mmCIF file of C-alpha atoms in Angstrom:
data_model
loop_
_atom_site.group_PDB
_atom_site.id
_atom_site.type_symbol
_atom_site.label_atom_id
_atom_site.label_comp_id
_atom_site.label_asym_id
_atom_site.label_seq_id
_atom_site.Cartn_x
_atom_site.Cartn_y
_atom_site.Cartn_z
ATOM 1 C CA MET L 108 22.972 -12.982 -10.605
ATOM 2 C CA ILE L 109 23.933 -11.124 -7.421
ATOM 3 C CA LYS L 110 26.014 -13.100 -4.912
ATOM 4 C CA LEU L 111 26.325 -11.921 -1.299
ATOM 5 C CA ASP L 112 29.459 -12.004 0.822
ATOM 6 C CA ARG L 113 28.521 -14.647 3.380
ATOM 7 C CA ASN L 114 31.497 -13.959 5.639
ATOM 8 C CA GLU L 115 30.557 -10.297 5.874
ATOM 9 C CA LEU L 116 26.917 -11.114 6.648
ATOM 10 C CA LYS L 117 27.621 -13.633 9.431
ATOM 11 C CA ASN L 118 27.033 -12.036 12.833
ATOM 12 C CA CYS L 119 25.916 -8.869 11.057
ATOM 13 C CA ALA L 120 22.774 -6.824 11.693
ATOM 14 C CA PHE L 121 21.049 -5.738 8.487
ATOM 15 C CA ASN L 122 17.723 -4.247 9.531
ATOM 16 C CA ILE L 123 15.836 -2.644 12.420
ATOM 17 C CA LYS L 124 12.082 -2.979 12.090
ATOM 18 C CA GLY L 125 9.920 -1.574 14.853
ATOM 19 C CA LYS L 126 11.376 -2.734 18.161
ATOM 20 C CA THR L 127 13.356 -5.603 16.636
ATOM 21 C CA VAL L 128 16.888 -5.953 15.283
ATOM 22 C CA TYR L 129 17.431 -8.497 12.487
ATOM 23 C CA TYR L 130 20.821 -10.123 11.975
ATOM 24 C CA PHE L 131 22.468 -13.236 10.545
ATOM 25 C CA ASP L 132 24.023 -15.597 13.096
ATOM 26 C CA GLU L 133 27.259 -17.573 12.681
ATOM 27 C CA ASN L 134 25.419 -20.128 10.516
ATOM 28 C CA GLY L 135 23.909 -17.516 8.209
ATOM 29 C CA ILE L 136 20.392 -17.802 9.666
ATOM 30 C CA VAL L 137 18.221 -14.763 10.405
ATOM 31 C CA ARG L 138 17.830 -14.174 14.133
ATOM 32 C CA THR L 139 16.350 -11.281 16.088
ATOM 33 C CA PHE L 140 16.660 -9.570 19.425
ATOM 34 C CA PRO L 141 14.803 -6.634 21.034
ATOM 35 C CA TYR L 142 16.052 -3.190 20.030
ATOM 36 C CA ASP L 143 16.476 -2.243 23.700
ATOM 37 C CA GLU L 144 19.130 -4.979 24.024
ATOM 38 C CA ALA L 145 21.197 -3.773 21.063
ATOM 39 C CA LYS L 146 23.970 -2.287 23.202
ATOM 40 C CA GLU L 147 24.456 -5.667 24.890
ATOM 41 C CA HIS L 148 25.212 -7.456 21.604
ATOM 42 C CA VAL L 149 28.740 -6.178 21.069
ATOM 43 C CA GLU L 150 29.537 -9.259 18.991
ATOM 44 C CA ILE L 151 27.084 -8.185 16.269
ATOM 45 C CA LYS L 152 28.533 -6.132 13.413
ATOM 46 C CA GLY L 153 26.643 -3.479 11.471
ATOM 47 C CA LEU L 154 25.224 -1.507 14.400
ATOM 48 C CA LEU L 155 26.133 2.113 14.979
ATOM 49 C CA GLY L 156 25.396 4.402 17.919
ATOM 50 C CA GLY L 157 24.043 7.824 17.000
ATOM 51 C CA LEU L 158 24.681 11.159 18.718
ATOM 52 C CA ASP L 159 21.079 11.039 19.938
ATOM 53 C CA GLY L 160 21.770 7.830 21.871
ATOM 54 C CA HIS L 161 19.842 5.579 19.478
ATOM 55 C CA ILE L 162 21.226 2.555 17.657
ATOM 56 C CA TYR L 163 21.134 2.423 13.859
ATOM 57 C CA ILE L 164 22.196 0.095 11.068
ATOM 58 C CA ASP L 165 25.605 1.243 9.815
ATOM 59 C CA PHE L 166 24.494 2.398 6.366
ATOM 60 C CA TRP L 167 27.984 2.554 4.831
ATOM 61 C CA LYS L 168 29.144 -0.795 6.156
ATOM 62 C CA VAL L 169 25.972 -2.756 5.480
ATOM 63 C CA HIS L 170 23.732 -1.180 2.854
ATOM 64 C CA PHE L 171 26.453 0.549 0.853
ATOM 65 C CA ASN L 172 29.159 -2.130 0.981
ATOM 66 C CA ILE L 173 27.480 -5.523 1.509
ATOM 67 C CA PHE L 174 24.445 -4.666 -0.616
ATOM 68 C CA GLU L 175 26.248 -2.295 -2.989
ATOM 69 C CA ARG L 176 24.973 -4.061 -6.128
ATOM 70 C CA VAL L 177 21.371 -4.289 -4.917
ATOM 71 C CA LYS L 178 19.010 -1.564 -6.117
ATOM 72 C CA PHE L 179 17.486 0.357 -3.248
ATOM 73 C CA ASN L 180 13.851 -0.374 -4.173
ATOM 74 C CA VAL L 181 14.659 -4.102 -4.447
ATOM 75 C CA LEU L 182 16.513 -4.097 -1.116
ATOM 76 C CA LYS L 183 13.525 -2.403 0.498
ATOM 77 C CA MET L 184 11.247 -5.211 -0.725
ATOM 78 C CA VAL L 185 13.703 -7.854 0.485
ATOM 79 C CA LEU L 186 13.935 -6.332 3.968
ATOM 80 C CA GLU L 187 10.152 -6.361 4.221
ATOM 81 C CA LYS L 188 9.903 -9.983 3.098
ATOM 82 C CA ILE L 189 12.745 -11.667 4.974
ATOM 83 C CA LYS L 190 11.835 -13.196 8.339
ATOM 84 C CA GLU L 191 13.404 -14.977 11.267
ATOM 85 C CA GLY L 192 14.598 -18.445 10.263
ATOM 86 C CA ASP L 193 15.428 -17.434 6.695
ATOM 87 C CA THR L 194 19.011 -17.856 5.515
ATOM 88 C CA ILE L 195 21.541 -15.900 3.477
ATOM 89 C CA ASP L 196 20.563 -18.169 0.579
ATOM 90 C CA ASP L 197 16.946 -17.045 1.007
ATOM 91 C CA MET L 198 17.981 -13.394 0.978
ATOM 92 C CA GLU L 199 20.048 -13.966 -2.131
ATOM 93 C CA HIS L 200 17.054 -15.637 -3.786
ATOM 94 C CA TYR L 201 14.786 -12.696 -2.905
ATOM 95 C CA ILE L 202 17.308 -10.194 -4.263
ATOM 96 C CA ASN L 203 17.479 -12.004 -7.591
ATOM 97 C CA THR L 204 13.777 -12.713 -8.027
ATOM 98 C CA LEU L 205 11.871 -9.754 -6.568
ATOM 99 C CA TYR L 206 11.136 -6.942 -8.992
ATOM 100 C CA PRO L 207 9.303 -3.668 -8.281
ATOM 101 C CA LYS L 208 5.978 -3.421 -10.044
ATOM 102 C CA PRO L 209 5.530 -0.805 -12.787
ATOM 103 C CA PRO L 210 3.933 2.475 -11.555
ATOM 104 C CA GLY L 211 0.552 1.578 -13.074
ATOM 105 C CA GLU L 212 0.388 -1.742 -11.218
ATOM 106 C CA ARG L 213 1.511 -0.150 -7.940
ATOM 107 C CA LYS L 214 -1.274 2.414 -8.247
ATOM 108 C CA GLN L 215 -3.766 -0.372 -8.958
ATOM 109 C CA ASP L 216 -2.713 -2.211 -5.797
ATOM 110 C CA GLU L 217 -2.929 0.954 -3.706
ATOM 111 C CA LEU L 218 -6.475 1.645 -4.892
ATOM 112 C CA ASP L 219 -7.541 -1.966 -4.326
ATOM 113 C CA ARG L 220 -6.326 -1.607 -0.750
ATOM 114 C CA PHE L 221 -7.865 1.853 -0.253
ATOM 115 C CA ILE L 222 -11.384 0.857 -1.352
ATOM 116 C CA CYS L 223 -12.506 -1.779 1.141
ATOM 117 C CA ARG L 224 -16.079 -2.360 -0.006
ATOM 118 C CA PHE L 225 -18.559 -1.128 -2.614
ATOM 119 C CA TYR L 226 -22.185 -0.764 -1.534
ATOM 120 C CA LYS L 227 -25.134 -1.184 -3.882
ATOM 121 C CA PRO L 228 -25.894 2.029 -5.852
ATOM 122 C CA GLU L 229 -29.146 3.794 -4.933
ATOM 123 C CA PHE L 230 -31.227 5.235 -7.765
ATOM 124 C CA LEU L 231 -33.338 8.094 -6.396
ATOM 125 C CA ARG L 232 -35.958 10.533 -7.667
ATOM 126 C CA LEU L 233 -36.787 14.002 -6.504
ATOM 127 C CA PRO L 234 -40.209 14.268 -4.752
ATOM 128 C CA GLU L 235 -41.710 16.060 -7.745
ATOM 129 C CA ASN L 236 -40.604 13.327 -10.140
ATOM 130 C CA THR L 237 -43.381 10.743 -10.207
ATOM 131 C CA LYS L 238 -42.091 8.752 -13.173
ATOM 132 C CA LYS L 239 -41.120 5.344 -11.820
ATOM 133 C CA ASN L 240 -38.970 4.409 -14.790
ATOM 134 C CA THR L 241 -36.595 7.350 -14.280
ATOM 135 C CA PHE L 242 -34.077 8.602 -11.752
ATOM 136 C CA ASP L 243 -32.678 12.026 -10.900
ATOM 137 C CA PHE L 244 -29.476 11.000 -9.177
ATOM 138 C CA ILE L 245 -27.490 7.985 -8.052
ATOM 139 C CA VAL L 246 -25.815 7.670 -4.671
ATOM 140 C CA VAL L 247 -22.861 5.325 -4.290
ATOM 141 C CA GLU L 248 -21.076 4.665 -1.010
ATOM 142 C CA VAL L 249 -17.810 2.829 -0.447
ATOM 143 C CA SER L 250 -15.949 2.053 2.754
ATOM 144 C CA VAL L 251 -12.315 3.135 2.643
ATOM 145 C CA LEU L 252 -9.242 2.783 4.819
ATOM 146 C CA SER L 253 -9.325 4.522 8.172
ATOM 147 C CA GLN L 254 -7.115 7.471 9.050
ATOM 148 C CA GLU L 255 -5.138 5.165 11.338
ATOM 149 C CA ALA L 256 -4.426 2.730 8.500
ATOM 150 C CA LEU L 257 -3.588 5.512 6.028
ATOM 151 C CA PRO L 258 -2.405 8.708 7.796
ATOM 152 C CA ASP L 259 -2.249 10.699 4.529
ATOM 153 C CA ARG L 260 -5.722 9.535 3.489
ATOM 154 C CA ASP L 261 -6.972 12.995 2.488
ATOM 155 C CA ASP L 262 -4.018 13.571 0.179
ATOM 156 C CA PHE L 263 -4.358 10.075 -1.277
ATOM 157 C CA LEU L 264 -8.024 10.726 -2.016
ATOM 158 C CA LYS L 265 -7.279 14.026 -3.754
ATOM 159 C CA GLN L 266 -4.546 12.469 -5.876
ATOM 160 C CA ASN L 267 -6.639 9.472 -6.933
ATOM 161 C CA ILE L 268 -10.185 10.833 -7.024
ATOM 162 C CA LYS L 269 -10.462 10.588 -10.843
ATOM 163 C CA GLU L 270 -9.577 6.893 -10.844
ATOM 164 C CA ILE L 271 -11.902 6.249 -7.879
ATOM 165 C CA LEU L 272 -14.804 7.948 -9.678
ATOM 166 C CA THR L 273 -14.044 5.871 -12.768
ATOM 167 C CA ARG L 274 -14.314 2.710 -10.691
ATOM 168 C CA LEU L 275 -17.622 3.857 -9.212
ATOM 169 C CA VAL L 276 -19.041 4.563 -12.661
ATOM 170 C CA GLU L 277 -18.018 1.045 -13.713
ATOM 171 C CA LYS L 278 -19.864 -0.390 -10.709
ATOM 172 C CA ILE L 279 -22.976 1.593 -11.645
ATOM 173 C CA GLU L 280 -22.687 0.547 -15.286
ATOM 174 C CA ASN L 281 -22.576 -3.133 -14.313
ATOM 175 C CA SER L 282 -25.597 -2.962 -12.001
ATOM 176 C CA ALA L 283 -28.805 -4.569 -13.244
ATOM 177 C CA THR L 284 -30.859 -1.534 -12.193
ATOM 178 C CA PHE L 285 -28.809 0.881 -14.307
ATOM 179 C CA LYS L 286 -28.918 -1.383 -17.354
ATOM 180 C CA LYS L 287 -32.707 -1.305 -17.471
ATOM 181 C CA TYR L 288 -32.656 2.476 -18.036
ATOM 182 C CA GLY L 289 -30.699 2.074 -21.280
ATOM 183 C CA ILE L 290 -28.518 5.111 -20.577
ATOM 184 C CA PRO L 291 -24.772 5.125 -21.396
ATOM 185 C CA SER L 292 -22.553 5.637 -18.361
ATOM 186 C CA LYS L 293 -20.772 8.512 -20.115
ATOM 187 C CA CYS L 294 -23.905 10.573 -19.452
ATOM 188 C CA LEU L 295 -23.178 10.507 -15.706
ATOM 189 C CA LYS L 296 -21.228 13.149 -13.846
ATOM 190 C CA ALA L 297 -20.212 13.320 -10.190
ATOM 191 C CA THR L 298 -21.772 16.367 -8.543
ATOM 192 C CA GLU L 299 -20.985 15.693 -4.887
ATOM 193 C CA VAL L 300 -18.140 13.850 -3.139
ATOM 194 C CA THR L 301 -18.183 13.554 0.660
ATOM 195 C CA LEU L 302 -15.844 11.671 2.965
ATOM 196 C CA HIS L 303 -17.418 10.816 6.320
ATOM 197 C CA LYS L 304 -14.158 10.621 8.229
ATOM 198 C CA LYS L 305 -15.353 9.047 11.480
ATOM 199 C CA ILE L 306 -16.952 6.053 9.787
ATOM 200 C CA SER L 307 -14.582 5.996 6.770
ATOM 201 C CA ILE L 308 -17.371 6.120 4.187
ATOM 202 C CA LEU L 309 -16.946 7.903 0.872
ATOM 203 C CA LYS L 310 -20.273 9.069 -0.578
ATOM 204 C CA VAL L 311 -20.565 10.140 -4.218
ATOM 205 C CA VAL L 312 -23.635 11.557 -5.941
ATOM 206 C CA PHE L 313 -23.946 11.185 -9.708
ATOM 207 C CA GLU L 314 -26.420 13.067 -11.895
ATOM 208 C CA LEU L 315 -27.170 13.071 -15.610
ATOM 209 C CA LYS L 316 -25.233 15.580 -17.656
ATOM 210 C CA GLN L 317 -27.235 18.454 -19.081
ATOM 211 C CA ILE L 318 -27.512 18.054 -22.841
ATOM 212 C CA SER L 319 -27.837 21.293 -24.773
#
C-alpha cells in the first residue's frame, strides 16, 4: 500500500493539463488555476520556470520525490483520472487500485475506439454472373476515427490491419446472407482495402480464394 506525504503535497502543483494547473490546497483538495496565471501563484510549490519562459511541473521535486514509489504508467493513469474537488485520499486510492491493462486488452480497446460503426456487408455479382444464389465479391464498409481524433491514423491502420480484417470477416460470417451460401469464412480473402480519408470510411473487398 503506497502512502503519500500529505505535508509535501499541500500547496503543491502536480500536473499541467492543457491550459490548467492542478494543485492541492492547504486542506489537501485538488484545485486549479489557468496556466497563464502560474507566475502569480508564488505560494504554490512544484512549479519551475524553464529557459524558454514556460512554466513546468518540477519533475525532480514532485514526480521523482513525492511519487517516487509510484510506477510511471500508473501515475499517468492517476493524473488523467483525478479531477478538481478530489482529495489526497482520492489520489492515494487511485494509485493503489488502478492497474494498467495487459497489452492484449489495450489493443482491444484501441480497436474498439478506432472502428466506430460496421455497415451491412454487400454481396455482389459480376454482370456476367447470372446465378442468383452466388456472389463474386463482398464489400464491407466501416466508419473509423477521423484524422483529427487520431493524428497517426494511417500508421495505426497499417499496424492493425490484420486484426481489423479479422473482425470484418467475423461480421460477414455472422450475417444471415452469408450463412445461406454455406461457405466457410476461411475461403474469403481481402483483395482491396481503401481508406476514404475525407469521410473516414474504410472499404474492404473480399473475394473467394482460388482453389487449385
